[in-house]
């Protein structure tokens, strides 16, 4: 709605693209908020800036070796748009189409203690039901231990603090953690694919 998840997604994509032979797509899930509500909250103009980002179809998840999901936090959980999207993956689950694929999650919260970790870890439940391999952000990324500023970033996944008014943009430390997550996930996915005899 306000560009925070998109900013992290672009940083994650940039990190993933650093891994050789990696193809990266940034996509969004369908919006569920009515137009008049978007207008009233001031989110409509921001959303227009992301009109060029393709809308994902659940079936496309099966085409990827790794999927890094981003969601804003709503009361310590994923947003309704993402939950709605994931609730449409029953057919993939029935076929086992995501078993063995890498899944990773990142988020944005309004405040420092707004549920970053609960949003990501509760998201993992769905990925585990799909048989996915969960990858987070290890402490080899030094930005996780940055005590010089208020910052997002967890071992479960990258995060940013949007501020209660949505005006704070991701910090360089948060973007660095996001780039690391993309590079880390893509590197593991590549090693798994090559180890399985893939190209």
Short mmCIF file of N, CA and C in Angstrom, two decimals:
data_model
loop_
_atom_site.label_atom_id
_atom_site.label_comp_id
_atom_site.label_asym_id
_atom_site.label_seq_id
_atom_site.Cartn_x
_atom_site.Cartn_y
_atom_site.Cartn_z
N UNK A 1 0.81 -1.22 0.00
CA UNK A 1 0.00 0.00 0.00
C UNK A 1 0.84 1.26 0.00
N UNK A 2 1.99 1.21 0.69
CA UNK A 2 2.82 2.42 0.82
C UNK A 2 4.23 2.24 0.29
N UNK A 3 4.54 1.08 -0.27
CA UNK A 3 5.83 0.87 -0.94
C UNK A 3 6.92 0.23 -0.12
N UNK A 4 6.69 -0.04 1.15
CA UNK A 4 7.75 -0.60 1.98
C UNK A 4 8.10 -2.03 1.59
N UNK A 5 7.09 -2.86 1.39
CA UNK A 5 7.35 -4.25 0.99
C UNK A 5 7.97 -4.28 -0.41
N UNK A 6 7.51 -3.39 -1.27
CA UNK A 6 8.09 -3.33 -2.62
C UNK A 6 9.57 -2.94 -2.57
N UNK A 7 9.92 -1.99 -1.73
CA UNK A 7 11.32 -1.57 -1.61
C UNK A 7 12.19 -2.73 -1.13
N UNK A 8 11.70 -3.47 -0.15
CA UNK A 8 12.46 -4.64 0.31
C UNK A 8 12.52 -5.70 -0.78
N UNK A 9 11.42 -5.89 -1.50
CA UNK A 9 11.39 -6.89 -2.58
C UNK A 9 12.43 -6.58 -3.65
N UNK A 10 12.56 -5.32 -4.00
CA UNK A 10 13.55 -4.94 -5.01
C UNK A 10 14.97 -5.18 -4.50
N UNK A 11 15.21 -4.91 -3.21
CA UNK A 11 16.53 -5.18 -2.64
C UNK A 11 16.81 -6.68 -2.61
N UNK A 12 15.82 -7.46 -2.24
CA UNK A 12 15.96 -8.92 -2.24
C UNK A 12 16.24 -9.43 -3.65
N UNK A 13 15.50 -8.91 -4.61
CA UNK A 13 15.71 -9.31 -6.01
C UNK A 13 17.11 -8.96 -6.48
N UNK A 14 17.60 -7.79 -6.09
CA UNK A 14 18.96 -7.37 -6.47
C UNK A 14 19.99 -8.34 -5.88
N UNK A 15 19.79 -8.74 -4.63
CA UNK A 15 20.71 -9.70 -4.02
C UNK A 15 20.65 -11.05 -4.72
N UNK A 16 19.46 -11.52 -5.05
CA UNK A 16 19.31 -12.81 -5.73
C UNK A 16 19.96 -12.79 -7.10
N UNK A 17 19.88 -11.65 -7.78
CA UNK A 17 20.46 -11.55 -9.13
C UNK A 17 21.99 -11.61 -9.11
N UNK A 18 22.59 -11.45 -7.94
CA UNK A 18 24.05 -11.56 -7.84
C UNK A 18 24.51 -13.01 -7.96
N UNK A 19 23.60 -13.95 -7.78
CA UNK A 19 23.94 -15.37 -7.87
C UNK A 19 23.90 -15.78 -9.34
N UNK A 20 24.99 -16.38 -9.86
CA UNK A 20 25.03 -16.75 -11.27
C UNK A 20 23.86 -17.65 -11.68
N UNK A 21 23.42 -17.47 -12.91
CA UNK A 21 22.37 -18.31 -13.52
C UNK A 21 21.05 -18.26 -12.76
N UNK A 22 20.76 -17.11 -12.17
CA UNK A 22 19.52 -16.96 -11.41
C UNK A 22 18.57 -16.03 -12.14
N UNK A 23 17.35 -16.47 -12.33
CA UNK A 23 16.31 -15.64 -12.92
C UNK A 23 15.37 -15.22 -11.80
N UNK A 24 15.08 -13.93 -11.74
CA UNK A 24 14.28 -13.39 -10.64
C UNK A 24 13.07 -12.64 -11.19
N UNK A 25 11.92 -12.87 -10.60
CA UNK A 25 10.72 -12.12 -10.93
C UNK A 25 10.16 -11.49 -9.66
N UNK A 26 9.78 -10.23 -9.74
CA UNK A 26 9.09 -9.56 -8.63
C UNK A 26 7.63 -9.45 -9.04
N UNK A 27 6.74 -9.95 -8.19
CA UNK A 27 5.32 -9.95 -8.48
C UNK A 27 4.54 -9.50 -7.26
N UNK A 28 3.28 -9.17 -7.46
CA UNK A 28 2.41 -8.79 -6.35
C UNK A 28 1.17 -9.68 -6.36
N UNK A 29 0.52 -9.76 -5.22
CA UNK A 29 -0.75 -10.50 -5.16
C UNK A 29 -1.88 -9.50 -5.37
N UNK A 30 -3.05 -9.98 -5.73
CA UNK A 30 -4.16 -9.05 -6.00
C UNK A 30 -4.56 -8.23 -4.78
N UNK A 31 -4.93 -7.00 -5.03
CA UNK A 31 -5.41 -6.10 -3.97
C UNK A 31 -6.85 -6.45 -3.64
N UNK A 32 -7.18 -6.41 -2.37
CA UNK A 32 -8.55 -6.70 -1.92
C UNK A 32 -9.25 -5.48 -1.35
N UNK A 33 -8.48 -4.44 -1.04
CA UNK A 33 -9.06 -3.26 -0.41
C UNK A 33 -9.88 -2.49 -1.46
N UNK A 34 -11.12 -2.11 -1.15
CA UNK A 34 -11.95 -1.37 -2.10
C UNK A 34 -11.31 -0.04 -2.50
N UNK A 35 -11.58 0.38 -3.72
CA UNK A 35 -10.99 1.62 -4.25
C UNK A 35 -11.25 2.83 -3.36
N UNK A 36 -12.46 2.94 -2.83
CA UNK A 36 -12.77 4.12 -2.01
C UNK A 36 -11.95 4.12 -0.72
N UNK A 37 -11.66 2.95 -0.18
CA UNK A 37 -10.83 2.87 1.03
C UNK A 37 -9.38 3.22 0.72
N UNK A 38 -8.90 2.78 -0.44
CA UNK A 38 -7.54 3.15 -0.86
C UNK A 38 -7.43 4.66 -1.03
N UNK A 39 -8.46 5.25 -1.61
CA UNK A 39 -8.49 6.70 -1.81
C UNK A 39 -8.49 7.43 -0.46
N UNK A 40 -9.31 6.96 0.44
CA UNK A 40 -9.47 7.60 1.74
C UNK A 40 -8.18 7.56 2.57
N UNK A 41 -7.42 6.48 2.46
CA UNK A 41 -6.20 6.33 3.25
C UNK A 41 -4.98 6.93 2.57
N UNK A 42 -5.14 7.38 1.34
CA UNK A 42 -4.00 7.94 0.61
C UNK A 42 -3.14 6.90 -0.06
N UNK A 43 -3.58 5.64 -0.02
CA UNK A 43 -2.79 4.56 -0.60
C UNK A 43 -2.99 4.41 -2.10
N UNK A 44 -4.04 4.99 -2.64
CA UNK A 44 -4.34 4.80 -4.06
C UNK A 44 -3.22 5.33 -4.95
N UNK A 45 -2.69 6.50 -4.62
CA UNK A 45 -1.61 7.09 -5.43
C UNK A 45 -0.36 6.23 -5.36
N UNK A 46 -0.05 5.72 -4.19
CA UNK A 46 1.13 4.87 -4.05
C UNK A 46 0.94 3.58 -4.82
N UNK A 47 -0.23 2.99 -4.73
CA UNK A 47 -0.51 1.74 -5.44
C UNK A 47 -0.35 1.92 -6.94
N UNK A 48 -0.72 3.09 -7.44
CA UNK A 48 -0.60 3.36 -8.88
C UNK A 48 0.85 3.27 -9.34
N UNK A 49 1.78 3.60 -8.46
CA UNK A 49 3.20 3.54 -8.81
C UNK A 49 3.68 2.11 -9.02
N UNK A 50 2.90 1.14 -8.55
CA UNK A 50 3.30 -0.26 -8.69
C UNK A 50 2.42 -1.02 -9.68
N UNK A 51 1.70 -0.28 -10.50
CA UNK A 51 0.81 -0.91 -11.48
C UNK A 51 1.58 -1.77 -12.48
N UNK A 52 2.86 -1.45 -12.68
CA UNK A 52 3.68 -2.20 -13.64
C UNK A 52 4.11 -3.57 -13.10
N UNK A 53 3.97 -3.78 -11.79
CA UNK A 53 4.39 -5.05 -11.20
C UNK A 53 3.33 -6.10 -11.51
N UNK A 54 3.71 -7.19 -12.18
CA UNK A 54 2.70 -8.19 -12.55
C UNK A 54 2.04 -8.84 -11.34
N UNK A 55 0.78 -9.20 -11.52
CA UNK A 55 0.02 -9.87 -10.46
C UNK A 55 0.24 -11.37 -10.60
N UNK A 56 0.66 -11.99 -9.51
CA UNK A 56 0.96 -13.42 -9.52
C UNK A 56 -0.30 -14.26 -9.54
N UNK A 57 -0.18 -15.41 -10.17
CA UNK A 57 -1.21 -16.45 -10.12
C UNK A 57 -0.67 -17.59 -9.26
N UNK A 58 -1.48 -18.18 -8.40
CA UNK A 58 -0.96 -19.26 -7.55
C UNK A 58 -0.23 -20.35 -8.32
N UNK A 59 -0.69 -20.68 -9.51
CA UNK A 59 -0.06 -21.75 -10.29
C UNK A 59 1.40 -21.45 -10.62
N UNK A 60 1.77 -20.16 -10.66
CA UNK A 60 3.14 -19.79 -11.00
C UNK A 60 4.14 -20.19 -9.93
N UNK A 61 3.69 -20.42 -8.71
CA UNK A 61 4.60 -20.82 -7.65
C UNK A 61 5.31 -22.12 -7.99
N UNK A 62 4.64 -23.00 -8.69
CA UNK A 62 5.22 -24.30 -9.03
C UNK A 62 6.38 -24.18 -10.00
N UNK A 63 6.49 -23.05 -10.70
CA UNK A 63 7.56 -22.86 -11.67
C UNK A 63 8.88 -22.45 -11.04
N UNK A 64 8.85 -22.00 -9.79
CA UNK A 64 10.04 -21.45 -9.14
C UNK A 64 10.79 -22.51 -8.34
N UNK A 65 12.10 -22.32 -8.21
CA UNK A 65 12.91 -23.16 -7.32
C UNK A 65 12.88 -22.62 -5.90
N UNK A 66 12.70 -21.30 -5.79
CA UNK A 66 12.62 -20.64 -4.48
C UNK A 66 11.61 -19.51 -4.57
N UNK A 67 10.90 -19.28 -3.49
CA UNK A 67 9.91 -18.20 -3.43
C UNK A 67 10.16 -17.41 -2.16
N UNK A 68 10.37 -16.12 -2.31
CA UNK A 68 10.56 -15.25 -1.15
C UNK A 68 9.32 -14.37 -1.07
N UNK A 69 8.51 -14.63 -0.07
CA UNK A 69 7.23 -13.95 0.10
C UNK A 69 7.41 -12.70 0.96
N UNK A 70 6.78 -11.61 0.56
CA UNK A 70 6.78 -10.40 1.36
C UNK A 70 5.37 -10.01 1.73
N UNK A 71 5.17 -9.60 2.96
CA UNK A 71 3.85 -9.17 3.40
C UNK A 71 3.96 -8.09 4.46
N UNK A 72 3.10 -7.10 4.40
CA UNK A 72 3.03 -6.20 5.55
C UNK A 72 2.40 -6.94 6.72
N UNK A 73 2.62 -6.43 7.90
CA UNK A 73 2.06 -7.04 9.10
C UNK A 73 0.71 -6.42 9.42
N UNK A 74 -0.24 -7.25 9.74
CA UNK A 74 -1.54 -6.81 10.21
C UNK A 74 -1.80 -7.49 11.55
N UNK A 75 -1.61 -6.76 12.63
CA UNK A 75 -1.83 -7.30 13.97
C UNK A 75 -1.01 -8.56 14.22
N UNK A 76 0.24 -8.54 13.78
CA UNK A 76 1.15 -9.65 14.03
C UNK A 76 1.01 -10.83 13.09
N UNK A 77 0.23 -10.65 12.02
CA UNK A 77 0.02 -11.71 11.03
C UNK A 77 0.20 -11.15 9.62
N UNK A 78 0.23 -12.05 8.64
CA UNK A 78 0.28 -11.60 7.25
C UNK A 78 -1.00 -10.83 6.92
N UNK A 79 -0.94 -10.02 5.88
CA UNK A 79 -2.11 -9.25 5.46
C UNK A 79 -3.14 -10.16 4.77
N UNK A 80 -4.35 -9.69 4.69
CA UNK A 80 -5.44 -10.47 4.10
C UNK A 80 -5.19 -10.80 2.63
N UNK A 81 -4.54 -9.88 1.91
CA UNK A 81 -4.26 -10.12 0.50
C UNK A 81 -3.38 -11.35 0.31
N UNK A 82 -2.35 -11.46 1.15
CA UNK A 82 -1.46 -12.62 1.05
C UNK A 82 -2.15 -13.89 1.52
N UNK A 83 -2.93 -13.79 2.60
CA UNK A 83 -3.65 -14.97 3.09
C UNK A 83 -4.61 -15.48 2.02
N UNK A 84 -5.30 -14.56 1.36
CA UNK A 84 -6.23 -14.93 0.29
C UNK A 84 -5.49 -15.64 -0.84
N UNK A 85 -4.33 -15.12 -1.20
CA UNK A 85 -3.52 -15.73 -2.26
C UNK A 85 -3.11 -17.15 -1.87
N UNK A 86 -2.60 -17.29 -0.67
CA UNK A 86 -2.14 -18.61 -0.22
C UNK A 86 -3.29 -19.60 -0.09
N UNK A 87 -4.48 -19.09 0.27
CA UNK A 87 -5.64 -19.97 0.39
C UNK A 87 -6.08 -20.54 -0.95
N UNK A 88 -5.53 -20.01 -2.03
CA UNK A 88 -5.84 -20.52 -3.37
C UNK A 88 -4.82 -21.55 -3.85
N UNK A 89 -3.91 -21.97 -2.96
CA UNK A 89 -2.86 -22.91 -3.37
C UNK A 89 -3.19 -24.35 -2.99
N UNK A 90 -4.45 -24.62 -2.67
CA UNK A 90 -4.85 -25.98 -2.32
C UNK A 90 -4.55 -27.00 -3.41
N UNK A 91 -4.74 -26.59 -4.66
CA UNK A 91 -4.45 -27.50 -5.77
C UNK A 91 -2.97 -27.85 -5.84
N UNK A 92 -2.11 -26.87 -5.58
CA UNK A 92 -0.67 -27.13 -5.56
C UNK A 92 -0.33 -28.08 -4.41
N UNK A 93 -0.97 -27.86 -3.26
CA UNK A 93 -0.75 -28.72 -2.10
C UNK A 93 -1.16 -30.16 -2.42
N UNK A 94 -2.31 -30.32 -3.06
CA UNK A 94 -2.82 -31.67 -3.37
C UNK A 94 -1.86 -32.43 -4.28
N UNK A 95 -1.16 -31.70 -5.16
CA UNK A 95 -0.21 -32.33 -6.08
C UNK A 95 1.21 -32.41 -5.50
N UNK A 96 1.42 -31.77 -4.35
CA UNK A 96 2.77 -31.73 -3.79
C UNK A 96 3.71 -30.88 -4.63
N UNK A 97 3.15 -29.89 -5.30
CA UNK A 97 3.92 -29.12 -6.28
C UNK A 97 5.01 -28.24 -5.67
N UNK A 98 4.90 -27.93 -4.38
CA UNK A 98 5.90 -27.06 -3.76
C UNK A 98 6.85 -27.81 -2.83
N UNK A 99 6.69 -29.12 -2.73
CA UNK A 99 7.56 -29.91 -1.85
C UNK A 99 9.01 -29.79 -2.31
N UNK A 100 9.87 -29.47 -1.37
CA UNK A 100 11.30 -29.37 -1.66
C UNK A 100 11.76 -28.03 -2.21
N UNK A 101 10.82 -27.13 -2.46
CA UNK A 101 11.19 -25.79 -2.91
C UNK A 101 11.55 -24.94 -1.69
N UNK A 102 12.37 -23.94 -1.91
CA UNK A 102 12.75 -23.06 -0.81
C UNK A 102 11.70 -21.99 -0.63
N UNK A 103 11.36 -21.74 0.62
CA UNK A 103 10.45 -20.66 0.98
C UNK A 103 11.10 -19.75 2.00
N UNK A 104 10.92 -18.46 1.81
CA UNK A 104 11.49 -17.47 2.72
C UNK A 104 10.51 -16.31 2.81
N UNK A 105 10.58 -15.53 3.88
CA UNK A 105 9.58 -14.50 4.12
C UNK A 105 10.24 -13.22 4.62
N UNK A 106 9.70 -12.07 4.24
CA UNK A 106 10.11 -10.78 4.78
C UNK A 106 8.87 -9.94 5.03
N UNK A 107 9.02 -8.88 5.83
CA UNK A 107 7.83 -8.13 6.22
C UNK A 107 8.14 -6.66 6.51
N UNK A 108 7.07 -5.92 6.71
CA UNK A 108 7.12 -4.52 7.13
C UNK A 108 6.12 -4.34 8.25
N UNK A 109 6.53 -3.61 9.30
CA UNK A 109 5.61 -3.30 10.38
C UNK A 109 5.58 -1.80 10.61
N UNK A 110 4.53 -1.36 11.28
CA UNK A 110 4.39 0.06 11.55
C UNK A 110 5.28 0.53 12.69
N UNK A 111 5.60 -0.37 13.62
CA UNK A 111 6.38 0.01 14.79
C UNK A 111 7.45 -1.03 15.06
N UNK A 112 8.37 -0.69 15.94
CA UNK A 112 9.49 -1.56 16.24
C UNK A 112 9.03 -2.91 16.81
N UNK A 113 7.96 -2.89 17.57
CA UNK A 113 7.48 -4.14 18.18
C UNK A 113 6.10 -4.49 17.62
N UNK A 114 5.94 -4.28 16.33
CA UNK A 114 4.64 -4.46 15.69
C UNK A 114 4.36 -5.84 15.15
N UNK A 115 5.19 -6.83 15.48
CA UNK A 115 4.89 -8.20 15.06
C UNK A 115 5.73 -8.71 13.91
N UNK A 116 6.92 -8.16 13.71
CA UNK A 116 7.77 -8.64 12.61
C UNK A 116 8.01 -10.14 12.70
N UNK A 117 8.43 -10.59 13.87
CA UNK A 117 8.80 -11.99 14.01
C UNK A 117 7.58 -12.91 13.98
N UNK A 118 6.48 -12.50 14.60
CA UNK A 118 5.29 -13.37 14.58
C UNK A 118 4.71 -13.46 13.18
N UNK A 119 4.78 -12.38 12.42
CA UNK A 119 4.27 -12.42 11.05
C UNK A 119 5.06 -13.43 10.23
N UNK A 120 6.37 -13.37 10.34
CA UNK A 120 7.21 -14.27 9.55
C UNK A 120 7.07 -15.72 10.02
N UNK A 121 7.15 -15.94 11.32
CA UNK A 121 7.10 -17.33 11.80
C UNK A 121 5.72 -17.95 11.61
N UNK A 122 4.65 -17.16 11.72
CA UNK A 122 3.32 -17.72 11.47
C UNK A 122 3.13 -18.01 9.98
N UNK A 123 3.78 -17.25 9.13
CA UNK A 123 3.75 -17.51 7.68
C UNK A 123 4.41 -18.85 7.39
N UNK A 124 5.45 -19.18 8.15
CA UNK A 124 6.17 -20.45 7.94
C UNK A 124 5.25 -21.66 8.03
N UNK A 125 4.19 -21.57 8.83
CA UNK A 125 3.27 -22.70 8.98
C UNK A 125 2.71 -23.13 7.64
N UNK A 126 2.29 -22.16 6.83
CA UNK A 126 1.75 -22.48 5.50
C UNK A 126 2.83 -23.12 4.63
N UNK A 127 4.04 -22.59 4.69
CA UNK A 127 5.13 -23.13 3.87
C UNK A 127 5.45 -24.57 4.28
N UNK A 128 5.41 -24.84 5.57
CA UNK A 128 5.67 -26.21 6.04
C UNK A 128 4.58 -27.17 5.58
N UNK A 129 3.34 -26.72 5.56
CA UNK A 129 2.25 -27.57 5.05
C UNK A 129 2.47 -27.91 3.58
N UNK A 130 3.12 -27.02 2.87
CA UNK A 130 3.43 -27.27 1.46
C UNK A 130 4.70 -28.09 1.29
N UNK A 131 5.39 -28.40 2.37
CA UNK A 131 6.61 -29.20 2.27
C UNK A 131 7.82 -28.40 1.82
N UNK A 132 7.77 -27.09 2.01
CA UNK A 132 8.87 -26.25 1.57
C UNK A 132 10.01 -26.25 2.59
N UNK A 133 11.19 -25.92 2.13
CA UNK A 133 12.38 -25.81 2.96
C UNK A 133 12.52 -24.33 3.34
N UNK A 134 12.45 -24.03 4.61
CA UNK A 134 12.45 -22.63 5.06
C UNK A 134 13.88 -22.13 5.25
N UNK A 135 14.13 -20.96 4.69
CA UNK A 135 15.44 -20.32 4.83
C UNK A 135 15.23 -18.92 5.38
N UNK A 136 16.01 -18.56 6.37
CA UNK A 136 15.93 -17.22 6.97
C UNK A 136 17.19 -16.42 6.69
N UNK A 137 17.59 -15.62 7.65
CA UNK A 137 18.78 -14.77 7.52
C UNK A 137 19.72 -15.12 8.69
N UNK A 138 20.82 -15.83 8.43
CA UNK A 138 21.73 -16.17 9.51
C UNK A 138 22.52 -14.96 10.00
N UNK A 139 23.10 -15.11 11.16
CA UNK A 139 23.84 -14.00 11.77
C UNK A 139 25.19 -13.75 11.11
N UNK A 140 25.48 -14.43 10.01
CA UNK A 140 26.64 -14.05 9.21
C UNK A 140 26.40 -12.71 8.53
N UNK A 141 25.13 -12.28 8.49
CA UNK A 141 24.80 -10.92 8.04
C UNK A 141 24.92 -10.00 9.25
N UNK A 142 25.99 -9.17 9.29
CA UNK A 142 26.23 -8.35 10.48
C UNK A 142 25.16 -7.30 10.76
N UNK A 143 24.35 -6.95 9.78
CA UNK A 143 23.30 -5.96 10.00
C UNK A 143 22.29 -6.39 11.05
N UNK A 144 22.19 -7.70 11.31
CA UNK A 144 21.26 -8.19 12.32
C UNK A 144 21.66 -7.77 13.73
N UNK A 145 22.93 -7.49 13.93
CA UNK A 145 23.39 -7.12 15.27
C UNK A 145 23.67 -5.62 15.39
N UNK A 146 23.18 -4.84 14.46
CA UNK A 146 23.37 -3.39 14.48
C UNK A 146 22.61 -2.79 15.66
N UNK A 147 23.35 -2.21 16.60
CA UNK A 147 22.73 -1.59 17.78
C UNK A 147 22.87 -0.07 17.74
N UNK A 148 23.30 0.47 16.62
CA UNK A 148 23.53 1.91 16.51
C UNK A 148 22.29 2.68 16.06
N UNK A 149 21.24 1.97 15.72
CA UNK A 149 20.02 2.62 15.24
C UNK A 149 18.84 1.71 15.48
N UNK A 150 17.66 2.27 15.42
CA UNK A 150 16.45 1.45 15.43
C UNK A 150 16.33 0.87 14.02
N UNK A 151 16.24 -0.44 13.95
CA UNK A 151 16.24 -1.08 12.63
C UNK A 151 15.46 -2.39 12.66
N UNK A 152 14.90 -2.73 11.52
CA UNK A 152 14.29 -4.03 11.34
C UNK A 152 15.38 -5.04 11.02
N UNK A 153 14.96 -6.25 10.76
CA UNK A 153 15.89 -7.33 10.45
C UNK A 153 15.85 -8.38 11.52
N UNK A 154 15.53 -9.61 11.14
CA UNK A 154 15.43 -10.72 12.08
C UNK A 154 16.10 -11.95 11.47
N UNK A 155 16.45 -12.94 12.29
CA UNK A 155 16.99 -14.17 11.72
C UNK A 155 15.94 -14.95 10.94
N UNK A 156 14.68 -14.56 11.07
CA UNK A 156 13.60 -15.23 10.34
C UNK A 156 13.43 -14.64 8.94
N UNK A 157 13.87 -13.40 8.75
CA UNK A 157 13.74 -12.74 7.46
C UNK A 157 13.92 -11.24 7.60
N UNK A 158 14.16 -10.59 6.49
CA UNK A 158 14.33 -9.14 6.48
C UNK A 158 13.03 -8.45 6.89
N UNK A 159 13.18 -7.25 7.43
CA UNK A 159 12.00 -6.48 7.80
C UNK A 159 12.35 -5.00 7.84
N UNK A 160 11.32 -4.19 7.78
CA UNK A 160 11.50 -2.75 7.89
C UNK A 160 10.43 -2.17 8.80
N UNK A 161 10.72 -1.01 9.32
CA UNK A 161 9.79 -0.29 10.19
C UNK A 161 9.23 0.88 9.39
N UNK A 162 7.94 0.87 9.14
CA UNK A 162 7.33 1.90 8.30
C UNK A 162 6.96 3.16 9.08
N UNK A 163 6.87 3.03 10.40
CA UNK A 163 6.37 4.14 11.20
C UNK A 163 4.85 4.09 11.25
N UNK A 164 4.28 4.59 12.32
CA UNK A 164 2.82 4.51 12.47
C UNK A 164 2.08 5.29 11.40
N UNK A 165 2.77 6.26 10.76
CA UNK A 165 2.15 7.02 9.68
C UNK A 165 2.57 6.53 8.29
N UNK A 166 3.41 5.49 8.25
CA UNK A 166 3.85 4.92 6.98
C UNK A 166 4.89 5.73 6.24
N UNK A 167 5.44 6.76 6.87
CA UNK A 167 6.35 7.66 6.15
C UNK A 167 7.82 7.26 6.22
N UNK A 168 8.19 6.43 7.17
CA UNK A 168 9.60 6.03 7.24
C UNK A 168 9.88 5.01 6.14
N UNK A 169 10.92 5.24 5.37
CA UNK A 169 11.30 4.32 4.31
C UNK A 169 12.39 3.37 4.82
N UNK A 170 12.58 2.22 4.17
CA UNK A 170 13.60 1.28 4.63
C UNK A 170 14.98 1.93 4.73
N UNK A 171 15.66 1.64 5.83
CA UNK A 171 17.01 2.18 6.05
C UNK A 171 18.02 1.39 5.23
N UNK A 172 19.21 1.90 5.12
CA UNK A 172 20.26 1.18 4.38
C UNK A 172 20.56 -0.14 5.05
N UNK A 173 20.54 -0.17 6.38
CA UNK A 173 20.78 -1.44 7.08
C UNK A 173 19.70 -2.47 6.74
N UNK A 174 18.45 -2.04 6.72
CA UNK A 174 17.36 -2.95 6.38
C UNK A 174 17.47 -3.44 4.94
N UNK A 175 17.85 -2.57 4.03
CA UNK A 175 18.02 -2.95 2.63
C UNK A 175 19.20 -3.90 2.46
N UNK A 176 20.25 -3.69 3.24
CA UNK A 176 21.42 -4.59 3.20
C UNK A 176 21.02 -5.99 3.63
N UNK A 177 20.23 -6.08 4.70
CA UNK A 177 19.75 -7.38 5.17
C UNK A 177 18.87 -8.03 4.10
N UNK A 178 18.04 -7.24 3.46
CA UNK A 178 17.17 -7.77 2.39
C UNK A 178 18.00 -8.30 1.23
N UNK A 179 19.03 -7.54 0.81
CA UNK A 179 19.89 -8.02 -0.28
C UNK A 179 20.57 -9.33 0.10
N UNK A 180 21.01 -9.41 1.35
CA UNK A 180 21.62 -10.64 1.85
C UNK A 180 20.63 -11.80 1.75
N UNK A 181 19.39 -11.57 2.17
CA UNK A 181 18.39 -12.63 2.13
C UNK A 181 18.20 -13.14 0.71
N UNK A 182 18.09 -12.24 -0.25
CA UNK A 182 17.92 -12.65 -1.64
C UNK A 182 19.10 -13.46 -2.13
N UNK A 183 20.31 -13.00 -1.84
CA UNK A 183 21.53 -13.69 -2.26
C UNK A 183 21.64 -15.06 -1.58
N UNK A 184 21.32 -15.10 -0.29
CA UNK A 184 21.41 -16.34 0.49
C UNK A 184 20.42 -17.39 -0.02
N UNK A 185 19.19 -16.98 -0.21
CA UNK A 185 18.16 -17.91 -0.70
C UNK A 185 18.49 -18.40 -2.11
N UNK A 186 18.86 -17.48 -2.98
CA UNK A 186 19.18 -17.88 -4.36
C UNK A 186 20.39 -18.81 -4.41
N UNK A 187 21.37 -18.55 -3.55
CA UNK A 187 22.56 -19.41 -3.51
C UNK A 187 22.22 -20.82 -3.08
N UNK A 188 21.38 -20.94 -2.06
CA UNK A 188 20.97 -22.27 -1.60
C UNK A 188 20.13 -22.97 -2.67
N UNK A 189 19.22 -22.24 -3.29
CA UNK A 189 18.38 -22.83 -4.34
C UNK A 189 19.25 -23.34 -5.50
N UNK A 190 20.25 -22.56 -5.86
CA UNK A 190 21.13 -22.96 -6.96
C UNK A 190 21.90 -24.22 -6.60
N UNK A 191 22.42 -24.27 -5.37
CA UNK A 191 23.17 -25.47 -4.96
C UNK A 191 22.26 -26.70 -4.92
N UNK A 192 21.04 -26.53 -4.45
CA UNK A 192 20.10 -27.66 -4.44
C UNK A 192 19.79 -28.15 -5.85
N UNK A 193 19.58 -27.20 -6.75
CA UNK A 193 19.24 -27.58 -8.12
C UNK A 193 20.40 -28.26 -8.81
N UNK A 194 21.61 -27.71 -8.65
CA UNK A 194 22.78 -28.33 -9.28
C UNK A 194 23.07 -29.68 -8.66
N UNK A 195 22.84 -29.80 -7.34
CA UNK A 195 23.07 -31.08 -6.67
C UNK A 195 22.09 -32.14 -7.12
N UNK A 196 20.91 -31.71 -7.58
CA UNK A 196 19.91 -32.64 -8.07
C UNK A 196 20.12 -32.97 -9.54
N UNK A 197 21.18 -32.43 -10.12
CA UNK A 197 21.48 -32.72 -11.53
C UNK A 197 20.81 -31.78 -12.49
N UNK A 198 20.22 -30.69 -11.95
CA UNK A 198 19.55 -29.71 -12.83
C UNK A 198 20.55 -28.77 -13.46
N UNK A 199 20.06 -27.96 -14.41
CA UNK A 199 20.93 -27.02 -15.12
C UNK A 199 21.00 -25.69 -14.47
#
